[in-house]
Amino acid sequence: MAVTQHHAYLAAEPAATAADSAVLSNAWLLIALPLVGAAILLLGGRRTNAWGPLLATVLPVVSFVWAVLALFDLLGRGTDARSVSVPVYEWFAVGDFSARINLLVDPLSITFVLLITFVGSLIHVYSLGYMAEDPGKRRFFAYLNLFVAAMLVLVLADNFVLLFLGWEGVGLASYLLIGFWQYKPTAATAAKKAFLINRVGDMGLLVAIMIMFTAFGAVGFSDVFAAVPGANDGVLLAIGLLLLLGACGKSAQLPLQAWLLDAMEGPTPVSALIHAATMVTAGVYLIVRAGPIFEASPAAQLTVMVVGAATMLAGGIIASAKDDIKKSLAGSTMSQIGMMVLAAGLGPIGYAAAIAHLVTHGFFKAGLFLGAGSVMHGMNDDVNMRKYGGLASKMPITFATFGLGYLAIIGVPLLSGWWTKESIISATFGLGGNVGLVFGSLVILGAALTAFYMSRMVFMTFLGEKRWDEGVHPHESPVSMTAPMVVLSIGSIALGGFLVAGDRFAAFLQPVTGAEPPHFTVGHAFASPYGIAALVVLVLGVLAAWAIYLRKPVERTAPKGNLVTNAARNELYGNEINEDLFMRPGQVLTKALVVIEDKVIDGAVNGIGAGVRDSSTGLGRTQTGFARTYALTMLIGAVIVAATLAVRF
């Protein structure tokens, strides 16, 4: 299916050391800074209320500056020396096995570190305004710091065990942030739902690690990947599918996607940080990092592509029908992450395209979520787009920044999203044959859905006639909220071209992905049939949204939908499917186990106890306390013994 090329980690040679670099040898500070911030705010209590949020905002900024220095350090090294191992300490040892806290700084990990710390810092700044009046803002900023630290552990780990530690830390922080307003039953339920569904994926990752250790005797990236060429095909398939299950949980891919839209109950900065720019990208990171395993198992690789394509379309359909602005954006996130997963499933020819789209998506989707939060801020926290309309004149900065993110995500030529989406389309069709044709066509269909649902969102929110309730007075957000949106919108304009043009990013990632740069050019994108098709569906998607949501007035109450529309409004019945397939059978099984516990196990134990008790009671009645009774008993016993002996002899 996909052409497998040499992967850097297939070699058993150790990574370069960081001893010659003060920046890299102290890379642990990237994690320690936000982690210390979380500890200070959580343990310091009310004494940190006044200055704690500011401290929590500064620390990710310092981590970002440190990450930039680390990037320049890597760029100053030769291509073969850009994978640097940073030993920290030994975590635990069992027999001959030793789990060490070693960090891996290489082109892939530093890309994620830069994205996490930069976008995370902007969201911290935005939160200063958004959460200004919230009485629990100190705790909120502590959780944000904790999340950033856990995500950095995940991407900087040099082995699967340490990666799993960060993986679980991210899940914990996500649970705390989604349920931050825990006095709302919907928020508490959403947090629990996200936690439980993610545990399913986490079990997949954990079992995969166990199989690796059993089959290869190692959990370090370099050791595991070096053992892949000689491994059993069945073992590789099992590991690949279990890793994919883990990725599905964190990245909200089918069939573990049901938690993402409910997670919008958390504060909007949470949606931007966790569910747009960082946490949901962890699954893509895992697939690309474990590339040698998937490349050695074509069946696992094909499964990755199928899951990505299915989620891409499902998310786009859901986003096209939701009237809640945040849930529509969440459906969009499902769709875009699905596109990245599909690209990652292509193997070496798709890794750079997947990560490039991940980076640009982190900018424009974070900007879109922050823009949605700005709209809510000016609309008394109303999330229903049918009660918006005409906000462009009331919120010009929000409209401009949101509009740039919109143009980027739908793939307007030469903006960030166009570069990265076209590179994915090019890589997919580059597979050749029927597989390339089918999946390439699906990506173009996904692009058409993106153009439709994002145009729908912009038209319903910012254009047309005003539809808001009496007493609502839309207004622009404070500078602390709009400034991060402006910065993110700049990335929405220019970042994609910087990464993709000239194959800069693909060449940068080559020491990790082992893939030759795809030689993507602007002329090829405009001249190729699939490039032209992508532009055609872009126009058609915008026109369809215009005809339905701008050419005529939007109804304040959602009209009765058809079969497809109702399914999309109900998230394609994902919750109902989970309830019918897992929850209700689980309830029946639980009740059956309770019956077995009560009637069989407890019954047997209680029966034995009752038998001993009753026999003891019966024997106790023979103890009368009268000497004549005991003498008679002894006489009867002696007669029985004598009679037995007489009969025997």
XYZ file of C-alpha atoms in Angstrom:
649
model
C 0.000 0.000 0.000
C 2.383 2.704 1.256
C 6.016 2.784 0.257
C 8.117 2.013 3.322
C 11.377 3.919 3.490
C 14.217 3.900 5.967
C 13.135 5.250 9.316
C 15.696 6.913 11.536
C 14.750 4.887 14.608
C 15.197 1.561 12.863
C 18.874 1.949 13.574
C 19.941 0.785 17.003
C 22.505 3.563 17.360
C 21.894 5.739 20.419
C 20.898 9.366 20.062
C 23.503 12.064 20.448
C 24.120 13.317 23.957
C 23.292 16.769 25.238
C 26.420 17.174 27.355
C 27.821 19.775 24.977
C 24.706 21.970 25.179
C 23.528 23.789 28.301
C 20.131 24.389 26.678
C 19.480 20.748 25.782
C 21.041 19.212 28.888
C 18.571 21.256 30.935
C 15.569 20.473 28.732
C 13.832 19.140 31.835
C 13.171 22.787 32.725
C 10.641 22.894 29.887
C 8.478 20.579 31.993
C 9.537 21.733 35.439
C 8.525 25.377 34.997
C 4.768 24.884 34.417
C 4.761 21.952 36.845
C 6.183 24.147 39.619
C 3.603 26.794 38.718
C 0.788 24.291 39.205
C 2.244 23.198 42.551
C 2.605 26.767 43.834
C -0.964 27.709 42.938
C -2.513 24.516 44.291
C -0.501 24.366 47.516
C -0.237 28.106 48.113
C -3.972 28.498 48.478
C -5.638 31.880 48.721
C -2.319 33.600 49.367
C -1.582 33.238 45.634
C -4.923 34.614 44.402
C -3.568 38.048 43.549
C -0.438 37.067 41.640
C -0.886 33.345 40.932
C -2.566 33.671 37.506
C 0.179 36.016 36.325
C 2.872 33.590 37.481
C 1.069 30.741 35.733
C 1.018 32.802 32.535
C 4.697 33.756 32.646
C 6.036 30.223 33.161
C 4.819 28.735 29.810
C 6.269 31.822 28.119
C 9.657 31.032 29.655
C 9.299 27.418 28.498
C 8.555 28.683 24.990
C 11.690 30.848 24.983
C 13.704 27.842 26.161
C 12.148 25.748 23.376
C 13.168 28.341 20.783
C 16.751 28.162 22.043
C 16.584 24.364 21.825
C 15.317 24.629 18.247
C 18.263 26.791 17.224
C 20.589 24.353 18.960
C 19.172 21.483 16.884
C 19.352 23.496 13.678
C 23.016 24.155 14.385
C 23.752 20.420 14.416
C 24.214 18.118 11.483
C 21.149 16.265 10.222
C 22.316 12.989 11.798
C 22.886 14.646 15.195
C 19.431 16.157 15.658
C 18.168 13.372 17.884
C 19.443 14.238 21.363
C 18.951 12.099 24.481
C 18.750 14.009 27.761
C 19.127 11.731 30.841
C 17.331 12.963 33.960
C 17.207 10.096 36.505
C 16.298 6.464 37.003
C 12.586 6.123 37.701
C 12.490 2.516 38.901
C 14.292 -0.796 38.339
C 12.930 -4.356 38.428
C 15.529 -7.096 37.931
C 17.437 -6.336 34.761
C 14.792 -3.840 33.637
C 15.378 -0.169 34.317
C 12.859 2.591 33.560
C 14.739 5.839 33.188
C 13.449 9.384 32.891
C 15.218 10.310 29.689
C 13.990 13.055 27.396
C 14.260 12.948 23.629
C 14.738 16.270 21.885
C 14.467 15.829 18.132
C 12.680 17.611 15.255
C 9.336 15.928 15.993
C 9.312 16.531 19.744
C 10.569 20.130 19.507
C 7.825 20.903 16.975
C 5.203 19.835 19.497
C 6.979 21.605 22.353
C 6.938 24.874 20.404
C 3.253 24.470 19.543
C 2.250 23.556 23.095
C 4.178 26.353 24.802
C 3.397 29.095 22.258
C -0.318 28.451 21.823
C -0.561 27.542 25.504
C 1.003 30.871 26.501
C -1.441 32.811 24.331
C -4.372 30.934 25.853
C -3.069 31.723 29.336
C -3.021 35.423 28.389
C -6.535 35.162 26.947
C -7.715 33.479 30.152
C -6.591 36.475 32.219
C -9.471 38.400 30.672
C -11.925 35.558 30.146
C -11.689 34.249 33.725
C -11.120 37.629 35.406
C -14.343 37.501 37.426
C -14.328 33.780 38.175
C -13.768 33.099 41.890
C -11.833 29.918 41.107
C -9.452 31.385 38.538
C -6.331 30.498 40.585
C -7.300 26.835 40.470
C -8.100 27.171 36.762
C -4.617 28.513 35.966
C -3.051 25.774 38.093
C -4.846 23.173 35.996
C -3.710 24.891 32.791
C -0.104 24.724 33.981
C -0.548 21.083 34.949
C -1.902 20.300 31.498
C 1.009 22.012 29.729
C 3.525 20.127 31.888
C 1.839 16.752 31.251
C 1.660 17.365 27.510
C 5.367 18.235 27.466
C 6.168 14.974 29.272
C 4.182 13.109 26.619
C 6.021 14.568 23.631
C 9.505 14.687 25.182
C 9.535 11.102 26.499
C 12.106 8.784 24.921
C 10.207 5.609 25.863
C 6.636 4.385 25.895
C 6.389 4.118 29.694
C 7.262 7.771 30.236
C 5.009 8.696 27.317
C 2.200 6.852 29.104
C 2.860 8.864 32.266
C 2.368 12.096 30.318
C -0.601 10.524 28.539
C -2.346 9.903 31.869
C -1.370 13.316 33.205
C -3.019 14.951 30.215
C -6.149 12.885 30.859
C -6.236 14.007 34.493
C -5.785 17.682 33.595
C -8.460 17.377 30.910
C -10.893 15.903 33.446
C -10.220 18.720 35.902
C -10.607 21.445 33.280
C -13.704 20.084 31.540
C -15.420 19.775 34.910
C -14.016 23.048 36.251
C -17.529 24.451 36.675
C -18.520 21.301 38.529
C -21.583 22.964 40.062
C -23.138 22.539 36.600
C -24.410 18.955 36.251
C -23.672 19.025 32.518
C -20.021 19.943 33.132
C -19.556 17.271 35.792
C -21.148 14.653 33.537
C -19.046 15.731 30.547
C -15.845 15.451 32.579
C -16.748 11.975 33.775
C -17.684 10.909 30.255
C -14.393 12.173 28.816
C -12.462 10.443 31.588
C -14.175 7.069 31.131
C -13.997 7.000 27.326
C -10.336 7.979 27.418
C -9.669 5.144 29.851
C -10.718 2.728 27.110
C -8.097 4.142 24.781
C -5.553 4.279 27.596
C -6.001 0.563 28.205
C -5.177 -0.028 24.549
C -1.931 1.916 24.875
C -1.060 0.187 28.147
C -1.587 -3.310 26.720
C 0.465 -2.342 23.650
C 3.344 -1.376 25.951
C 3.026 -4.694 27.790
C 3.203 -6.611 24.509
C 6.265 -4.598 23.471
C 8.029 -5.480 26.692
C 7.057 -9.147 26.387
C 8.042 -9.435 22.718
C 11.072 -7.133 22.590
C 12.212 -6.891 26.210
C 12.270 -3.103 25.914
C 10.043 -0.025 25.941
C 12.510 2.607 24.689
C 11.738 4.003 21.250
C 15.101 3.139 19.703
C 15.166 -0.396 21.171
C 11.596 -1.206 20.169
C 11.972 0.142 16.640
C 15.270 -1.702 16.183
C 13.480 -4.973 17.034
C 10.578 -4.362 14.623
C 12.137 -5.848 11.432
C 12.484 -9.292 13.031
C 9.166 -9.278 14.881
C 6.190 -11.550 14.265
C 3.547 -10.046 11.943
C 0.736 -10.863 14.363
C 2.527 -9.137 17.221
C 3.111 -6.025 15.132
C -0.541 -5.957 14.043
C -1.726 -6.278 17.642
C 0.596 -3.507 18.830
C -0.416 -1.269 15.933
C -4.145 -1.697 16.521
C -3.789 -1.154 20.272
C -1.750 2.008 19.704
C -4.460 3.167 17.324
C -7.062 2.510 20.020
C -5.085 4.758 22.361
C -4.873 7.418 19.665
C -8.643 7.204 19.065
C -9.323 7.989 22.721
C -7.117 11.068 22.989
C -7.829 12.383 19.475
C -11.605 11.734 19.540
C -11.578 9.372 16.579
C -14.237 6.778 15.855
C -15.371 4.855 17.838
C -14.157 6.832 20.888
C -15.278 10.262 19.713
C -18.421 10.760 21.811
C -16.703 12.713 24.610
C -15.420 15.640 22.544
C -18.613 17.605 21.904
C -19.771 17.214 25.508
C -16.377 18.534 26.625
C -17.424 21.974 25.337
C -19.088 22.409 28.740
C -15.699 23.510 30.043
C -14.520 27.146 29.853
C -13.720 28.250 26.286
C -9.937 28.555 26.890
C -10.040 24.846 27.765
C -11.661 24.112 24.427
C -8.920 26.041 22.668
C -5.987 24.586 24.582
C -7.015 20.960 25.006
C -9.585 20.215 22.357
C -8.186 22.199 19.438
C -4.467 22.799 19.667
C -2.815 20.201 21.871
C -4.439 17.214 23.605
C -6.407 15.969 20.606
C -3.197 16.019 18.587
C -1.565 13.484 20.924
C -2.965 10.600 18.899
C -1.397 11.926 15.697
C 1.902 12.317 17.527
C 1.716 8.723 18.779
C 1.071 7.311 15.283
C 3.915 9.268 13.701
C 6.308 8.528 16.573
C 5.498 4.803 16.323
C 5.815 4.966 12.538
C 8.139 1.943 12.176
C 5.534 -0.303 13.819
C 2.771 0.791 11.465
C 5.062 0.692 8.423
C 5.872 -2.938 9.225
C 2.162 -3.832 9.436
C 0.226 -2.801 6.304
C -3.048 -3.998 7.845
C -2.591 -1.701 10.849
C -1.608 1.136 8.521
C -4.733 0.669 6.406
C -6.869 0.606 9.569
C -5.391 3.952 10.592
C -6.385 5.415 7.227
C -9.916 4.005 7.408
C -10.470 5.346 10.934
C -9.098 8.756 9.959
C -11.233 8.998 6.822
C -14.407 7.889 8.627
C -13.870 10.384 11.458
C -13.059 13.174 9.010
C -16.424 12.741 7.290
C -18.407 12.089 10.483
C -16.999 15.198 12.173
C -17.738 17.334 9.118
C -21.335 16.135 8.963
C -21.872 16.820 12.678
C -20.322 20.293 12.421
C -22.669 21.106 9.534
C -25.785 20.676 11.696
C -24.865 21.968 15.155
C -26.216 25.395 16.150
C -23.993 25.580 19.257
C -20.916 27.467 18.007
C -18.488 25.563 20.242
C -19.951 22.162 19.388
C -19.798 22.963 15.692
C -16.115 23.811 16.146
C -15.662 20.576 18.096
C -17.106 18.625 15.170
C -14.663 20.495 12.966
C -11.822 19.407 15.242
C -12.904 15.774 14.899
C -12.869 16.184 11.126
C -9.501 17.926 10.880
C -7.787 15.513 13.267
C -9.264 12.680 11.195
C -7.583 14.155 8.137
C -4.264 14.237 10.001
C -4.690 10.618 11.163
C -5.405 9.581 7.582
C -2.239 11.354 6.430
C -0.205 9.740 9.220
C -1.518 6.359 8.047
C 0.064 6.947 4.638
C 3.481 6.230 6.106
C 6.625 8.224 5.300
C 5.010 10.118 2.403
C 2.335 11.510 4.721
C 4.096 12.168 8.034
C 5.301 15.691 7.225
C 1.930 16.660 5.733
C 0.088 15.369 8.817
C 2.313 17.258 11.273
C 2.341 20.435 9.165
C -1.469 20.476 9.117
C -1.448 19.752 12.849
C 0.714 22.816 13.493
C -1.314 25.201 11.325
C -4.549 23.769 12.714
C -3.266 24.518 16.197
C -3.128 28.193 15.235
C -6.326 28.726 13.294
C -8.500 26.386 15.369
C -7.254 27.885 18.647
C -8.000 31.304 17.162
C -11.479 30.167 16.142
C -12.239 28.820 19.611
C -10.971 31.998 21.247
C -13.087 33.943 18.763
C -16.101 31.870 19.768
C -15.328 32.690 23.396
C -15.130 36.379 22.497
C -18.543 36.164 20.837
C -19.968 34.441 23.911
C -18.385 37.125 26.105
C -20.266 39.791 24.175
C -23.510 37.802 23.959
C -24.065 36.972 27.646
C -22.602 33.470 27.174
C -25.217 32.473 24.603
C -23.792 29.757 22.311
C -26.728 29.467 19.899
C -25.688 30.835 16.494
C -29.352 31.213 15.526
C -29.472 34.071 18.058
C -26.451 35.871 16.647
C -26.273 37.573 13.250
C -24.834 40.964 12.302
C -22.026 40.850 14.871
C -19.340 41.985 12.416
C -20.060 45.656 13.101
C -20.334 45.159 16.867
C -17.174 43.054 17.251
C -14.819 44.100 14.427
C -11.594 42.667 15.874
C -13.239 39.351 16.686
C -14.766 39.270 13.206
C -11.439 40.020 11.502
C -9.443 37.432 13.451
C -12.188 34.809 13.238
C -12.519 35.546 9.531
C -8.821 34.931 8.903
C -9.017 31.633 10.753
C -12.075 30.755 8.668
C -10.312 31.520 5.389
C -7.322 29.466 6.503
C -9.226 26.367 7.575
C -11.373 26.185 4.433
C -8.213 26.276 2.314
C -8.259 29.625 0.526
C -5.162 29.539 -1.724
C -1.866 30.662 -0.192
C -3.203 30.813 3.373
C -1.901 28.329 5.941
C -4.659 25.754 5.660
C -4.403 25.647 1.885
C -0.721 24.719 1.950
C -1.076 21.917 4.469
C -4.385 20.551 3.177
C -3.082 20.478 -0.388
C 0.017 18.639 0.794
C -2.212 15.981 2.398
C -4.280 15.678 -0.786
C -1.096 15.402 -2.847
C 0.371 12.732 -0.548
C -2.871 10.733 -0.534
C -3.220 10.649 -4.302
C 0.522 9.928 -4.382
C -0.229 6.425 -3.070
C -1.424 5.589 -6.569
C -3.872 2.901 -7.589
C -7.395 2.521 -6.292
C -6.343 3.096 -2.675
C -4.903 6.507 -3.486
C -7.918 7.423 -5.617
C -10.464 6.426 -2.951
C -8.779 8.077 0.008
C -7.762 11.135 -2.013
C -11.376 11.615 -3.090
C -12.502 11.293 0.526
C -10.067 14.025 1.588
C -11.506 16.321 -1.084
C -15.010 15.517 0.179
C -13.821 16.380 3.686
C -12.510 19.700 2.350
C -15.937 20.398 0.811
C -17.639 19.781 4.165
C -15.128 22.114 5.845
C -15.954 24.914 3.422
C -19.682 24.417 4.054
C -19.794 24.230 7.850
C -17.273 27.002 8.418
C -19.066 29.323 5.968
C -22.323 28.471 7.719
C -20.746 29.451 11.033
C -19.421 32.797 9.786
C -22.651 33.698 7.977
C -24.869 32.827 10.957
C -22.646 34.599 13.484
C -21.273 37.742 11.889
C -23.362 38.511 8.791
C -27.027 38.907 7.966
C -29.648 40.504 10.183
C -29.290 40.657 13.957
C -31.294 38.009 15.799
C -30.224 38.432 19.416
C -32.626 38.778 22.333
C -33.745 42.048 23.865
C -31.412 43.155 26.605
C -28.314 41.686 24.939
C -25.716 44.314 24.041
C -22.899 42.811 21.930
C -19.509 44.379 22.555
C -15.883 43.791 21.751
C -13.728 41.851 24.213
C -10.863 43.398 26.225
C -7.330 43.579 24.860
C -6.194 40.629 26.969
C -8.600 38.502 24.916
C -8.262 40.093 21.475
C -4.441 40.319 21.455
C -3.902 36.519 21.469
C -6.547 36.234 18.753
C -4.621 38.695 16.587
C -1.364 36.762 17.037
C -3.040 33.453 16.168
C -4.644 34.993 13.084
C -1.210 35.974 11.805
C -0.193 32.327 12.003
C -3.397 31.464 10.144
C -2.210 33.605 7.272
C 1.478 32.840 6.894
C 2.593 29.743 8.793
C 1.533 27.115 6.240
C 3.516 28.640 3.401
C 6.592 28.924 5.593
C 6.393 25.244 6.528
C 5.417 23.641 3.225
C 7.015 25.841 0.551
C 10.430 24.571 -0.403
C 9.824 21.413 1.662
C 11.388 23.109 4.680
C 9.374 21.275 7.273
C 9.606 17.871 5.575
C 13.383 18.240 5.414
C 13.477 19.275 9.078
C 11.500 16.176 10.124
C 13.474 13.816 7.881
C 15.840 12.575 10.639
C 12.746 11.278 12.468
C 10.393 10.272 9.669
C 13.059 8.962 7.298
C 10.986 10.261 4.392
C 12.248 12.118 1.380
C 10.706 15.619 0.995
C 7.618 15.391 -1.241
C 8.624 18.359 -3.438
C 5.256 20.081 -3.116
C 4.935 23.157 -5.338
C 2.291 25.844 -5.844
C 2.190 25.248 -9.564
C 1.564 21.539 -9.087
C -1.307 22.238 -6.683
C -3.017 24.574 -9.160
C -2.330 22.437 -12.213
C -3.116 18.965 -10.882
C -6.639 17.562 -11.284
C -7.021 17.042 -7.546
C -5.774 20.571 -6.814
C -8.381 21.980 -9.152
C -11.026 19.689 -7.637
C -10.187 21.004 -4.160
C -10.716 24.599 -5.332
C -14.010 23.684 -7.023
C -15.443 22.025 -3.908
C -14.253 25.005 -1.832
C -16.352 27.351 -3.964
C -19.314 24.956 -3.983
C -19.222 24.598 -0.199
C -19.215 28.367 0.332
C -22.021 28.862 -2.200
C -24.158 26.161 -0.580
C -23.771 27.812 2.826
C -24.549 31.220 1.302
C -27.728 29.910 -0.337
C -29.034 28.391 2.904
C -27.797 30.749 5.615
C -27.205 34.178 4.079
C -29.329 34.611 0.958
C -32.459 34.276 3.082
C -33.074 35.021 6.781
C -31.979 32.443 9.332
C -34.749 31.091 11.554
C -34.259 31.648 15.286
C -35.588 28.156 15.941
C -34.045 25.227 14.119
C -36.490 23.923 11.509
C -37.511 20.304 11.366
C -34.730 18.362 9.715
C -34.588 15.400 7.394
C -33.127 12.011 8.275
C -29.513 13.078 7.696
C -29.898 16.427 9.455
C -31.469 14.848 12.528
C -28.723 12.232 12.651
C -26.085 14.980 12.467
C -27.830 17.004 15.185
C -27.713 13.879 17.347
C -23.990 13.391 16.599
C -24.745 10.444 14.306
C -26.228 8.677 17.323
C -22.797 7.972 18.770
C -24.122 8.172 22.323
C -27.030 5.853 21.550
C -24.705 3.346 19.888
C -22.400 3.356 22.912
C -25.362 2.915 25.236
C -26.817 0.011 23.246
C -23.534 -1.781 22.604
C -21.690 -1.157 25.851
C -23.663 0.581 28.593
C -26.838 -1.516 28.672
C -25.055 -4.855 28.166
C -22.695 -3.695 30.883
C -25.623 -2.994 33.175
C -27.074 -6.454 32.481
C -23.682 -8.044 33.126
C -23.320 -6.054 36.346
C -26.737 -7.165 37.572
C -25.911 -10.769 36.674
C -22.638 -10.550 38.572
C -24.472 -9.089 41.560
C -26.869 -12.059 41.520
C -23.942 -14.482 41.279
C -22.216 -12.622 44.083
C -25.291 -12.602 46.331
C -26.819 -16.001 45.566
C -23.904 -18.218 44.548
C -20.685 -16.960 46.108
C -22.159 -15.329 49.201
C -24.746 -18.146 49.379
C -22.034 -20.799 49.476
C -19.990 -18.915 52.051
C -23.038 -18.128 54.180
C -24.268 -21.752 53.843
C -20.998 -23.133 55.144
C -21.113 -20.676 58.010
C -24.717 -21.563 58.794
C -23.862 -25.280 58.735
C -21.000 -24.825 61.167
C -23.200 -22.660 63.372
C -26.101 -25.130 63.392
C -23.856 -28.114 64.069
C -22.206 -26.199 66.881
C -25.616 -25.364 68.315
C -26.647 -29.039 68.133
C -23.478 -30.189 69.840
C -23.870 -27.449 72.387
C -27.204 -28.921 73.471
C -25.445 -32.110 74.538
C -23.524 -30.153 77.126
C -26.139 -30.319 79.951
C -23.837 -29.831 82.931
C -25.166 -33.012 84.712
C -22.597 -35.649 85.729
C -25.099 -38.499 85.255
C -25.628 -37.446 81.610
C -21.891 -37.471 80.924
C -21.519 -40.861 82.703
C -24.339 -42.331 80.617
C -22.720 -40.959 77.454
C -19.384 -42.530 78.403
C -21.111 -45.855 79.149
C -22.865 -45.844 75.773
C -19.589 -45.049 74.070
C -17.768 -47.831 75.897
C -20.514 -50.342 74.957
C -20.277 -49.329 71.290
C -16.479 -49.691 71.281
C -16.660 -53.092 73.035
C -19.336 -54.334 70.623
C -17.246 -53.215 67.642
C -14.167 -55.033 68.942
C -16.164 -58.182 69.687
C -17.595 -58.294 66.187
C -14.195 -57.705 64.633
C -12.346 -60.424 66.586
